[in-house]
mmCIF file of C-alpha atoms in Angstrom:
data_model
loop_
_atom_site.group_PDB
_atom_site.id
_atom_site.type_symbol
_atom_site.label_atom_id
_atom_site.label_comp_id
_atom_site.label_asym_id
_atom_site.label_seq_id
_atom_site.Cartn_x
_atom_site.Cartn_y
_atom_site.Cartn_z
ATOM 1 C CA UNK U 1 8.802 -8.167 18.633
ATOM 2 C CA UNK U 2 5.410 -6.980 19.299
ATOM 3 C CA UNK U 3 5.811 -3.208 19.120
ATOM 4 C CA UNK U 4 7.545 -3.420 15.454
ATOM 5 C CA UNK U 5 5.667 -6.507 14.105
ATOM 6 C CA UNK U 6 2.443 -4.835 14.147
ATOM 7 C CA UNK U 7 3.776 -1.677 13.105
ATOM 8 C CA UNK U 8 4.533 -3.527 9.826
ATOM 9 C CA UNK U 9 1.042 -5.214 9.821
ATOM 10 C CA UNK U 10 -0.705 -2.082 10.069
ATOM 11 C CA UNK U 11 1.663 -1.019 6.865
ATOM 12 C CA UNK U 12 0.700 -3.876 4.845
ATOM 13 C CA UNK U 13 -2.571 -3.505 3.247
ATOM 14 C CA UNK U 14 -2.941 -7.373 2.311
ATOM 15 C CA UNK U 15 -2.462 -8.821 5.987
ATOM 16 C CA UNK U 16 -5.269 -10.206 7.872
ATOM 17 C CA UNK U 17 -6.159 -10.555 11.465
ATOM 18 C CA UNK U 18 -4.324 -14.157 11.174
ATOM 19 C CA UNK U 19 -0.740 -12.292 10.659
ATOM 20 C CA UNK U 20 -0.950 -10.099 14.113
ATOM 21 C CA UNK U 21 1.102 -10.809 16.593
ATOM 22 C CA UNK U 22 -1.460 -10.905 19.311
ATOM 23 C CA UNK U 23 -2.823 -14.519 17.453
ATOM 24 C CA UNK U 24 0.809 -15.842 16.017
ATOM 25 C CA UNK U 25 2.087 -15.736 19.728
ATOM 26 C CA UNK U 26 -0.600 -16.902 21.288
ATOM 27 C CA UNK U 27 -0.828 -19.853 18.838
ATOM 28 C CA UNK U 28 2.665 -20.654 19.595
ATOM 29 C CA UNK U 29 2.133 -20.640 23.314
ATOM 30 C CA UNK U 30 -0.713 -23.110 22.333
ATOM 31 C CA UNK U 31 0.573 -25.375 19.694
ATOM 32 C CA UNK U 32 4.162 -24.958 18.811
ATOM 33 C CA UNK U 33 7.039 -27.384 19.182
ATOM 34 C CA UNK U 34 10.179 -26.162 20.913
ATOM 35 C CA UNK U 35 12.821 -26.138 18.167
ATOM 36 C CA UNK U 36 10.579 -25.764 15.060
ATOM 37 C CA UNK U 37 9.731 -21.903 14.530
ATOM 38 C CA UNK U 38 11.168 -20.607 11.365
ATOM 39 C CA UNK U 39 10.722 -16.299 11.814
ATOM 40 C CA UNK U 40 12.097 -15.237 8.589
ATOM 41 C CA UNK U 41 12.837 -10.889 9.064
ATOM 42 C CA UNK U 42 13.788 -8.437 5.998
ATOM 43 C CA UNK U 43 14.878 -5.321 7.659
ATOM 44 C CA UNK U 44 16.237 -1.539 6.440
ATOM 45 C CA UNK U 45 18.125 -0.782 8.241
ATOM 46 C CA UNK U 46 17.106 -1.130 11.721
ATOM 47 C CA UNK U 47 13.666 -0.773 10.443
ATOM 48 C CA UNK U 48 11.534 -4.427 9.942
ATOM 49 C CA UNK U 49 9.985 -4.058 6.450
ATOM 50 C CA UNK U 50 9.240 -8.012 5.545
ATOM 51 C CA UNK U 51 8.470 -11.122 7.543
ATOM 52 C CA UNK U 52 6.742 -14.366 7.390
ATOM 53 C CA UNK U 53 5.896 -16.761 10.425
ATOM 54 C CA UNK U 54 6.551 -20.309 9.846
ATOM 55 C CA UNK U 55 6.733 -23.047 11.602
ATOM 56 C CA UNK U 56 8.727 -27.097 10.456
ATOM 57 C CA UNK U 57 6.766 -30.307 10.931
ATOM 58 C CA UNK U 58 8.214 -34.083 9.314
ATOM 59 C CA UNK U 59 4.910 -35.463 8.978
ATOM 60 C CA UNK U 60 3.965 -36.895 6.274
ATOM 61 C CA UNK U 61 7.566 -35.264 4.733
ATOM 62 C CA UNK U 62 9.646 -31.972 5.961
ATOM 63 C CA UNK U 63 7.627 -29.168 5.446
ATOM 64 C CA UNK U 64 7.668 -25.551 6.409
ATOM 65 C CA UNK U 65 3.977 -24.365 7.279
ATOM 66 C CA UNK U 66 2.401 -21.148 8.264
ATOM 67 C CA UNK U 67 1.699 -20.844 11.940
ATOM 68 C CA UNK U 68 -1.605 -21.248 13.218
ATOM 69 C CA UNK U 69 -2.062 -24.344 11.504
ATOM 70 C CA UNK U 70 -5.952 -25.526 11.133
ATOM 71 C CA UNK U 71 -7.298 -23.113 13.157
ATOM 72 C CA UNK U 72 -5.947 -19.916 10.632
ATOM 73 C CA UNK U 73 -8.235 -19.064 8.025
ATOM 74 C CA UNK U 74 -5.788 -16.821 6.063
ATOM 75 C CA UNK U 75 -1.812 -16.969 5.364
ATOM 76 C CA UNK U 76 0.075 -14.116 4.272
ATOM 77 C CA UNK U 77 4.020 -12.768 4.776
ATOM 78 C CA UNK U 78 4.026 -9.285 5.627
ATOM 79 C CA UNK U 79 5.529 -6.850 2.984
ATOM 80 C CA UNK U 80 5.940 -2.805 3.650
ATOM 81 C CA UNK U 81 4.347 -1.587 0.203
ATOM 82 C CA UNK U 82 7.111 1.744 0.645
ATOM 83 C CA UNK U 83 9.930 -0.868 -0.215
ATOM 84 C CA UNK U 84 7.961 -3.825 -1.760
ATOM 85 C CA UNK U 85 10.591 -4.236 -4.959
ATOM 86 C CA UNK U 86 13.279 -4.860 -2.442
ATOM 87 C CA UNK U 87 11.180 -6.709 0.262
ATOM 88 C CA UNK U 88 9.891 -9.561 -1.789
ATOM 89 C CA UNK U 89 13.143 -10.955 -4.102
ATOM 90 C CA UNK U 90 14.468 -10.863 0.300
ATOM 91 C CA UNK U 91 11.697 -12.723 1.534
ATOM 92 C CA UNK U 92 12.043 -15.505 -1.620
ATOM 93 C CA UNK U 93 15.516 -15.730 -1.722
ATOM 94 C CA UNK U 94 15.291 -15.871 2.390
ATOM 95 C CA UNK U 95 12.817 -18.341 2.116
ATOM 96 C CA UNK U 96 14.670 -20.216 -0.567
ATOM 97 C CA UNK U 97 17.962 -20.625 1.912
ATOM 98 C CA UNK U 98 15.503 -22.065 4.927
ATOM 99 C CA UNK U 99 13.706 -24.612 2.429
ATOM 100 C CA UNK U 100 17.087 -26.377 1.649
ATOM 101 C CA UNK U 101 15.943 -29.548 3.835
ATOM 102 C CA UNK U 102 12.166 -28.611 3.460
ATOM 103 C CA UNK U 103 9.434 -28.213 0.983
ATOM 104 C CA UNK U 104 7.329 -24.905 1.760
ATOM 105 C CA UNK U 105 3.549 -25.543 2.032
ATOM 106 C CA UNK U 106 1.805 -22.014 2.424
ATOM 107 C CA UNK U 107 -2.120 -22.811 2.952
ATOM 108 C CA UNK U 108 -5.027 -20.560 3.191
ATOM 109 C CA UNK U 109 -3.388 -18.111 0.963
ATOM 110 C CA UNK U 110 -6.027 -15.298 0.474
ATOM 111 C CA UNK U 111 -6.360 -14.129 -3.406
ATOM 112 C CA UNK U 112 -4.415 -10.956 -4.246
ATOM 113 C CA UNK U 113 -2.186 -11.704 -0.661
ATOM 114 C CA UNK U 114 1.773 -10.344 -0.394
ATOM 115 C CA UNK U 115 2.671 -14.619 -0.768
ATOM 116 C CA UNK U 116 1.516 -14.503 -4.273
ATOM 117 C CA UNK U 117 4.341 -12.013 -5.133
ATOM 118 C CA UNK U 118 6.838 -13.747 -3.032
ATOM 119 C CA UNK U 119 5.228 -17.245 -4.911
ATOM 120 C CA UNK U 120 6.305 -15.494 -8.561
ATOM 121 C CA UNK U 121 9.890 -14.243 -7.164
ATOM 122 C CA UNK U 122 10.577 -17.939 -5.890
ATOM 123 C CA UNK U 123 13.739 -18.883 -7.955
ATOM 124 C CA UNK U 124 13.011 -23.105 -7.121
ATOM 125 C CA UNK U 125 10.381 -25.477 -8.442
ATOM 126 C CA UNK U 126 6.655 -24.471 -6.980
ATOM 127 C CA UNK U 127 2.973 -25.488 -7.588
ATOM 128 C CA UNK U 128 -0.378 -23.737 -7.063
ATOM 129 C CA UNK U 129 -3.367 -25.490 -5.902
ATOM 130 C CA UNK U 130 -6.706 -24.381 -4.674
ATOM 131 C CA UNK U 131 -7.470 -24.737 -0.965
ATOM 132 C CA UNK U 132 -10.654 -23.598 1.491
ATOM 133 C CA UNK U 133 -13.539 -22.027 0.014
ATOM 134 C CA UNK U 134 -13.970 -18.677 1.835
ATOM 135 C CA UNK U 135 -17.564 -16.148 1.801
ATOM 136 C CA UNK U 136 -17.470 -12.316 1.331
ATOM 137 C CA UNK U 137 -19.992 -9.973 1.310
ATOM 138 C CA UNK U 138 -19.320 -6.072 0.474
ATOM 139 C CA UNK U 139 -20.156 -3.808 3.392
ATOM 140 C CA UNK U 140 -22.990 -2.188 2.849
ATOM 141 C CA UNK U 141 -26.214 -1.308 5.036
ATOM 142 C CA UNK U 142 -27.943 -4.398 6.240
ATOM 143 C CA UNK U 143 -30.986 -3.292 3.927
ATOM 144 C CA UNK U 144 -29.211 -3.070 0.662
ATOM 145 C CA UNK U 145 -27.832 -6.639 1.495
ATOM 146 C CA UNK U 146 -31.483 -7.967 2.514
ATOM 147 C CA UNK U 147 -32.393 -6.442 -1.118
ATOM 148 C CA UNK U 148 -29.703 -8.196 -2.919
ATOM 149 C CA UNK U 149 -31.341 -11.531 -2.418
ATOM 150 C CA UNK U 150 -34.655 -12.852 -3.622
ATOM 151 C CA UNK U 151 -37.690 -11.245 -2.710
ATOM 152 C CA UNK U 152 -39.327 -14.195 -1.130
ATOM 153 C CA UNK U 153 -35.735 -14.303 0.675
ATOM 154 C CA UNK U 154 -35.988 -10.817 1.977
ATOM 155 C CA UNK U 155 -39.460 -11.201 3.015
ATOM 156 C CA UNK U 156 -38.431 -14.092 5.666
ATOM 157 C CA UNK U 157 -35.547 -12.276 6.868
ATOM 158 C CA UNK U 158 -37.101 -8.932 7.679
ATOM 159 C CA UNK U 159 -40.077 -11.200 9.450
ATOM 160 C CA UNK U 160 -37.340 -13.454 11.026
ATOM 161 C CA UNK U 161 -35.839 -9.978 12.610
ATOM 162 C CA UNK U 162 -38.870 -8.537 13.612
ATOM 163 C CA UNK U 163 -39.659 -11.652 16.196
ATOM 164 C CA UNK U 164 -35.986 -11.292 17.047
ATOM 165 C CA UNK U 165 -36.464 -7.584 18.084
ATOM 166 C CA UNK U 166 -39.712 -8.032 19.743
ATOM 167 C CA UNK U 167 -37.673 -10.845 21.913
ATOM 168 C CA UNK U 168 -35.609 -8.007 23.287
ATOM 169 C CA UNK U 169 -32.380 -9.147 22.954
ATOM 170 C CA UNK U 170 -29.197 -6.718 23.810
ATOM 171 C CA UNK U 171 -25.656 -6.655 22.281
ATOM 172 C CA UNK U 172 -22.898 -5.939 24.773
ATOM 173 C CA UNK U 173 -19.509 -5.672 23.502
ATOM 174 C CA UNK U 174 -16.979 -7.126 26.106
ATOM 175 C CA UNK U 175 -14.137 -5.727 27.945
ATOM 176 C CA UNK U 176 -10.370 -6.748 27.867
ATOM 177 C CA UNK U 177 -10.666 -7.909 31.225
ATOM 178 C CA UNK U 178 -14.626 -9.564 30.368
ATOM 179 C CA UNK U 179 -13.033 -11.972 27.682
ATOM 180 C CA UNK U 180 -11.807 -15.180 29.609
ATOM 181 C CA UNK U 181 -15.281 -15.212 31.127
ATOM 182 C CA UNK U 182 -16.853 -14.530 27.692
ATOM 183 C CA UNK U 183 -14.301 -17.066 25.856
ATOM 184 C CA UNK U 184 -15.505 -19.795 28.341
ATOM 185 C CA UNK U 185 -19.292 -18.257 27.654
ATOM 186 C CA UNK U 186 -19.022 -18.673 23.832
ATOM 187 C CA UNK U 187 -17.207 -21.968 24.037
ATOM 188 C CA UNK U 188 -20.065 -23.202 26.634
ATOM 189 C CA UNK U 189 -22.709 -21.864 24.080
ATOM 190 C CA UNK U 190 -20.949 -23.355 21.133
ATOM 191 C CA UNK U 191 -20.762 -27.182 22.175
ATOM 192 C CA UNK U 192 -24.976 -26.530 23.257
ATOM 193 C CA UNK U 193 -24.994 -25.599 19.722
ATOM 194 C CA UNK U 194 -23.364 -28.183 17.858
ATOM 195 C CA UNK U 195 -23.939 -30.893 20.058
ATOM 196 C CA UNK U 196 -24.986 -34.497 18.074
ATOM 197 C CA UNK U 197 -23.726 -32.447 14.767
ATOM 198 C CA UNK U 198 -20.283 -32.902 14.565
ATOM 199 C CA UNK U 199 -18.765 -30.343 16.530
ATOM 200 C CA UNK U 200 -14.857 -29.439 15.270
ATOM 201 C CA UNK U 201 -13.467 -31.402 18.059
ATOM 202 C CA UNK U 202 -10.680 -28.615 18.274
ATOM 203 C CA UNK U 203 -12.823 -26.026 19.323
ATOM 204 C CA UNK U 204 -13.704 -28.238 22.925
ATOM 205 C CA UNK U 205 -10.155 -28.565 23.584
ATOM 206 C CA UNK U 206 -8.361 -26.339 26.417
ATOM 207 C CA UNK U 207 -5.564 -25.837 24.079
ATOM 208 C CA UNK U 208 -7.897 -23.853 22.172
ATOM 209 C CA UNK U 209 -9.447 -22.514 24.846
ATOM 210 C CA UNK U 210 -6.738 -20.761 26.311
ATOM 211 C CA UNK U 211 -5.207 -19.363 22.759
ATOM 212 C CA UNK U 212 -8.561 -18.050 22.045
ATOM 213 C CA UNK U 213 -8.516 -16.722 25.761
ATOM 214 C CA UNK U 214 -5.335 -14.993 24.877
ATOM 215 C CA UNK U 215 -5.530 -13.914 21.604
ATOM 216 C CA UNK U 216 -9.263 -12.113 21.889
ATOM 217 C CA UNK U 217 -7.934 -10.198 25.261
ATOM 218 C CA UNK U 218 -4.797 -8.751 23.401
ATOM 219 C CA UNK U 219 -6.867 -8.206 20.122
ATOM 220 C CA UNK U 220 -9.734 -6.312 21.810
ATOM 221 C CA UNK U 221 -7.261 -4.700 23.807
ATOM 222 C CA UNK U 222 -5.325 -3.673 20.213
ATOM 223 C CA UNK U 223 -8.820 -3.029 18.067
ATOM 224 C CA UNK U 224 -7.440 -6.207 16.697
ATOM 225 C CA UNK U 225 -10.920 -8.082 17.533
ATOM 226 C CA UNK U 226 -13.921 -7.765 19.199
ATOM 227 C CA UNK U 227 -16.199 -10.148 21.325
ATOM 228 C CA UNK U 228 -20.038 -9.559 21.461
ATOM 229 C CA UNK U 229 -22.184 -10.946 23.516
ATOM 230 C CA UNK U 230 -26.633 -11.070 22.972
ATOM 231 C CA UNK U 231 -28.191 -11.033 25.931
ATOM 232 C CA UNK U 232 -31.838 -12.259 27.154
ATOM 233 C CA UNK U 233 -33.691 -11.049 30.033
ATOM 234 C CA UNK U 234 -30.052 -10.280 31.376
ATOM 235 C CA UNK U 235 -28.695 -14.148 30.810
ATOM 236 C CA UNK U 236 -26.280 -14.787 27.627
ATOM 237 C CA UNK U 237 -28.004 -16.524 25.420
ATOM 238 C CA UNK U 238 -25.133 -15.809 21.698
ATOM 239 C CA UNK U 239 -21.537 -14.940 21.681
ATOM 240 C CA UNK U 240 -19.447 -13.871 18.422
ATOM 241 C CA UNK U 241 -15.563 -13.193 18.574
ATOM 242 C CA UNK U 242 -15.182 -11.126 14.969
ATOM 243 C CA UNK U 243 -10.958 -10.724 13.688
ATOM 244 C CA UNK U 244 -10.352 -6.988 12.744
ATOM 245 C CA UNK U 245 -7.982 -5.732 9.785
ATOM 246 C CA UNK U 246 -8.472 -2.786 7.429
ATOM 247 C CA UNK U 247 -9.046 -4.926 5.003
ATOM 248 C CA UNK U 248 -11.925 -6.735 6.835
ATOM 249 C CA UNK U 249 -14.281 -7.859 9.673
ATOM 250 C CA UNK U 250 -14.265 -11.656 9.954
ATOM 251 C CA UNK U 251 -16.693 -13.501 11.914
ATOM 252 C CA UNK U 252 -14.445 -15.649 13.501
ATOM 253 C CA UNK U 253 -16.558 -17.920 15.991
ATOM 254 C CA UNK U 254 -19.864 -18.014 17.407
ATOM 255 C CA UNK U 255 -22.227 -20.026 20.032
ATOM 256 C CA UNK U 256 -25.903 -19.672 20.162
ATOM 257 C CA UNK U 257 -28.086 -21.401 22.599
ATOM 258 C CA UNK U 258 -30.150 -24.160 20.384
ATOM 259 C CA UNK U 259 -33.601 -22.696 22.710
ATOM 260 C CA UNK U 260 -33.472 -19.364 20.850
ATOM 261 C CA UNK U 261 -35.246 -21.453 18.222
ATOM 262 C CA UNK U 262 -38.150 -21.778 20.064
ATOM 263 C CA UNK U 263 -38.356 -18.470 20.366
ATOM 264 C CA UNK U 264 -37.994 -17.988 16.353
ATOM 265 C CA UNK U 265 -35.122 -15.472 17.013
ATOM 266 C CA UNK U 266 -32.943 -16.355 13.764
ATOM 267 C CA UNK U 267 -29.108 -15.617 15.771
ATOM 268 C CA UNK U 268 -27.026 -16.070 12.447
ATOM 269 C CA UNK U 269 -29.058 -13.044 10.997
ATOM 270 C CA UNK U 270 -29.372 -10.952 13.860
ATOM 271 C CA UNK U 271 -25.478 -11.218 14.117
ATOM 272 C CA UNK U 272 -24.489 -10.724 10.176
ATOM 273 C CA UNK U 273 -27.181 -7.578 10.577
ATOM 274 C CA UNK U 274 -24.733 -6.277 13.684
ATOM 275 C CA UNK U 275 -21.294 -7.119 12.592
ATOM 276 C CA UNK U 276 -22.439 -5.395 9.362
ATOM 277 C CA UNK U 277 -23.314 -2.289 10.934
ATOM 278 C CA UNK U 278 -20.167 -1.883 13.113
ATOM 279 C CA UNK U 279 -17.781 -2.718 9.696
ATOM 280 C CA UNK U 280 -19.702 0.063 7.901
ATOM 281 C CA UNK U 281 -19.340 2.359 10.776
ATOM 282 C CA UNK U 282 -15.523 1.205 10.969
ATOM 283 C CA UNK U 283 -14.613 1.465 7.343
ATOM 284 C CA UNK U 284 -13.801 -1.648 6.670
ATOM 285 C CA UNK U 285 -15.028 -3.128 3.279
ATOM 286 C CA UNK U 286 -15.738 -7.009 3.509
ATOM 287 C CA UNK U 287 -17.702 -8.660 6.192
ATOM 288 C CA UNK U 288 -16.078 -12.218 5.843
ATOM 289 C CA UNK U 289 -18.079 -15.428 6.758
ATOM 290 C CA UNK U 290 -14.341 -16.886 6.514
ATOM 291 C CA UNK U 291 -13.787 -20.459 5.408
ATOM 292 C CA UNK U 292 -16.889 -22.401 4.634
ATOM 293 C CA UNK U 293 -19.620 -22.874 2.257
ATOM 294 C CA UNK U 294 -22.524 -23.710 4.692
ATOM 295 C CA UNK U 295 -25.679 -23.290 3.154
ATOM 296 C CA UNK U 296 -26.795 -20.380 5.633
ATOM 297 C CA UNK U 297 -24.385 -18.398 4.097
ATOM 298 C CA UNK U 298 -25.175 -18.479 0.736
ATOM 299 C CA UNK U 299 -28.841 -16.998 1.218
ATOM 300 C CA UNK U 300 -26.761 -13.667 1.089
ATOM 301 C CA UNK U 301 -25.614 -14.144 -2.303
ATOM 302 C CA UNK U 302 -22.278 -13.669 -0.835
ATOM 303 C CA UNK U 303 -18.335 -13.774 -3.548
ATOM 304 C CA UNK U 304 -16.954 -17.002 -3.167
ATOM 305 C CA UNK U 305 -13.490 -16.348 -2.795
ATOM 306 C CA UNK U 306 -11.321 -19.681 -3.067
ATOM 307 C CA UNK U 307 -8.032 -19.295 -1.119
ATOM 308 C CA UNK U 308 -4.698 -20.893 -2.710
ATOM 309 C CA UNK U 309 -2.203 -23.145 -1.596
ATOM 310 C CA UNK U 310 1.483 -22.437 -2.885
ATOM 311 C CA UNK U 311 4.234 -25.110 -3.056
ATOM 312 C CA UNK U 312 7.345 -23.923 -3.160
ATOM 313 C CA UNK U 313 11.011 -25.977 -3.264
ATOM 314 C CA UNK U 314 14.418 -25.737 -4.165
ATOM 315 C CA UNK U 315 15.066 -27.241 -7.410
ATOM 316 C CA UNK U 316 17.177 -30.245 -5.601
ATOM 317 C CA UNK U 317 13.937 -30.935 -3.964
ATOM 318 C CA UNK U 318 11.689 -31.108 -6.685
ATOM 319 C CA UNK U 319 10.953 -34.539 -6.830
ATOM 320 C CA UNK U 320 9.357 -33.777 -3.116
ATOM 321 C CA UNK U 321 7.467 -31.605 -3.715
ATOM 322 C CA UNK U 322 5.779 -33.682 -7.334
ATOM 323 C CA UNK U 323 5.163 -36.251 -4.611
ATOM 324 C CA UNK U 324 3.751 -33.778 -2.062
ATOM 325 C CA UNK U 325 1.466 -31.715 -4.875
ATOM 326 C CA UNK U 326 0.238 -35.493 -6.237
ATOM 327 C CA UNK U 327 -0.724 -37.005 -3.191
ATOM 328 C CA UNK U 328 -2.670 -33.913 -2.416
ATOM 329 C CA UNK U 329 -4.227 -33.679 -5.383
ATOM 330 C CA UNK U 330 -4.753 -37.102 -5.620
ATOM 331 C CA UNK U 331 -6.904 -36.751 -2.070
ATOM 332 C CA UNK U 332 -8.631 -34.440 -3.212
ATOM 333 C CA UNK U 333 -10.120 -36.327 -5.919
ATOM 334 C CA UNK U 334 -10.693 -39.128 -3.680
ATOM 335 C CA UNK U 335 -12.546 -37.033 -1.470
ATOM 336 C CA UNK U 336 -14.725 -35.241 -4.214
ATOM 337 C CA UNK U 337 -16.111 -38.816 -5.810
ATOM 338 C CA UNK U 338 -17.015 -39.846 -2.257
ATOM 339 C CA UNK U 339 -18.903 -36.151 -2.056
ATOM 340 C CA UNK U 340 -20.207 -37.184 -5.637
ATOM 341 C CA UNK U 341 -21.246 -41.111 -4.057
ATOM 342 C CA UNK U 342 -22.786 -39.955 -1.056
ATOM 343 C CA UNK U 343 -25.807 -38.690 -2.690
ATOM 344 C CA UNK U 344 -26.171 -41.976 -4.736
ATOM 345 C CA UNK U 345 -25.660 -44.151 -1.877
ATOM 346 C CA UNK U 346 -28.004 -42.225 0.347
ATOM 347 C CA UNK U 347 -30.941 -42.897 -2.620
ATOM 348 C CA UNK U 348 -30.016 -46.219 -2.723
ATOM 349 C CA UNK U 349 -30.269 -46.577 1.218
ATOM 350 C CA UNK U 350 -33.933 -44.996 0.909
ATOM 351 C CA UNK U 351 -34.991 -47.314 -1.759
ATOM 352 C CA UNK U 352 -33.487 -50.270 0.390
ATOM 353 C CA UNK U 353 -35.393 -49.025 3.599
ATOM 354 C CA UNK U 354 -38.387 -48.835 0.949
ATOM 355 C CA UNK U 355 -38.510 -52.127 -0.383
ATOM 356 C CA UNK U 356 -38.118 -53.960 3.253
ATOM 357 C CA UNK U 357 -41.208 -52.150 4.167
ATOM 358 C CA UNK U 358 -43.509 -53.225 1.322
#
């Protein structure tokens, strides 16, 4: 279905990088479970104007999920904006016949996505809840975002990519037939980098290797993606693999040896300054940090942009789905008073540590 499924995503003007076939497939080569893909198709015709990629898992209850699982930053279904008034009552009341046994759990939905129009045509019970915390910046030339934050800001990052320059470091953007060497580069680069700080244990698995292997060729090879590497004196020394839709450029994944410090070449900087330049030069509008709040990314005064997460159930299965939507929500607030003890606790541990010493 490749030829006609990204026909459609380059039609729809909400889909991401996450909806192309090149990462769905790959993904299922990867992760899926023989017997549990759920392709729901809305054609005209002969002509494929609406589809969504799902995927049914029994833990902890019968849901139907997105595909690409944790490793997706953005859901969406894909809707032809030509025929959208027919496409999307399809897609729900498709939807609506799979979900008979299931309750429908669409994460990382991105705000003004296609699955928020299929969400209001859904003729069953459904619930909205907020889900990962994504950055966005506009794309505009790296100087007008260094002069969007603080001056005292500015001022360390224009000194911060002087020493990087004088370093001499060179961007090479790799080849379809470059990337499994670069994939194993980045990933190499990556565990250097967040080794002793909690790595996402995902990301050292070969499962993950070989999707991202996969995926990146075909995307690169499709415009799709792109995979940069910074080189030193001729040795990699940072690797970025950045998703590609019109809609935007989103820094996917990135490893940076730790040593560059010592050379006080700031990588995360040098990288937003060159994925920046290429989106301009592209014509895409938002440079995406993708999901995350790390404190890094905030120095750019970037839009928070909170994705959603849309419950959806056929009005026998109700009842489910209040159970699914409470113990989620009821996790979540577990998990925000431990954020809210942490702090507390951690005083308390430095006035323990205190009073031993005196």
């Amino acid at each position: 279905m490749a030829e006609e499924w990204n026909r459609l995503l380059r039609a729809c003007p909400t889909a991401t990088p996450f909806q192309s076939h090149a990462w769905l497939h790959s993904w299922w080569l990867s992760y899926g479970r023989e017997g549990r893909l759920r392709l729901l198709l809305v054609r005209r015709g002969e002509e494929l104007v609406g589809a969504a990629a799902l995927t049914l898992v029994h833990r902890p209850l019968p849901l139907l999920v997105p595909l690409g699982g944790g490793i997706t930053d953005y859901f969406d279904v894909l809707v032809d904006p030509g025929h959208a008034d027919q496409v999307v009552p399809a897609l729900a009341q498709g939807l609506h016949r799979a979900a008979r046994g299931a309750v429908v759990d669409l994460r990382e939905v991105r705000p003004g996505a296609s699955a928020e129009a299929v969400f209001e045509a859904w003729p069953g019970a459904r619930a909205k809840l907020a889900d990962s915390t994504c950055m966005e910046l506009p794309t505009l030339p790296f100087d007008e975002l260094v002069k969007r934050m603080p001056a005292s800001g500015a001022q360390r990052v224009r000194a911060k990519l002087r020493k990087t320059d004088a370093a001499g470091i060179e961007e090479h953007e790799v080849t379809e037939h470059e990337v499994p060497g670069a994939v194993r580069t980045l990933l190499r680069l990556h565990e250097k980098q967040w080794r002793g700080r909690g790595v996402t244990p995902e990301h050292l698995k070969p499962r993950f290797a070989e999707h991202l292997t996969r995926a990146t060729r075909r995307m690169v090879r499709a415009g799709e993606g792109r995979l940069t590497e910074f080189r030193l004196d001729g040795k990699v020394v940072a690797a970025n693999v950045t998703l590609l839709s019109a809609a935007l450029s989103g820094g996917y994944l990135y490893g940076a040896d730790p040593d560059l410090r010592d050379r006080k070449v700031d990588i995360a900087t040098l990288l937003l300054r060159y994925e920046t330049g290429r989106a301009l030069a592209e014509g895409r509008p938002v440079v995406s940090f993708l999901r995350g709040n790390e404190p890094y990314k905030n120095h750019w005064r970037p839009e928070t942009v909170v994705n959603q997460r849309l419950l959806l159930s056929t009005n026998a299965l109700a009842p489910l789905l209040r159970l699914h939507e409470s113990q989620l929500t009821g996790r979540e607030r577990a998990v925000g008073a431990l954020r809210e003890a942490l702090p507390a606790a951690r005083d308390w541990r430095a006035r323990l540590n205190e009073l031993r010493v005196r």
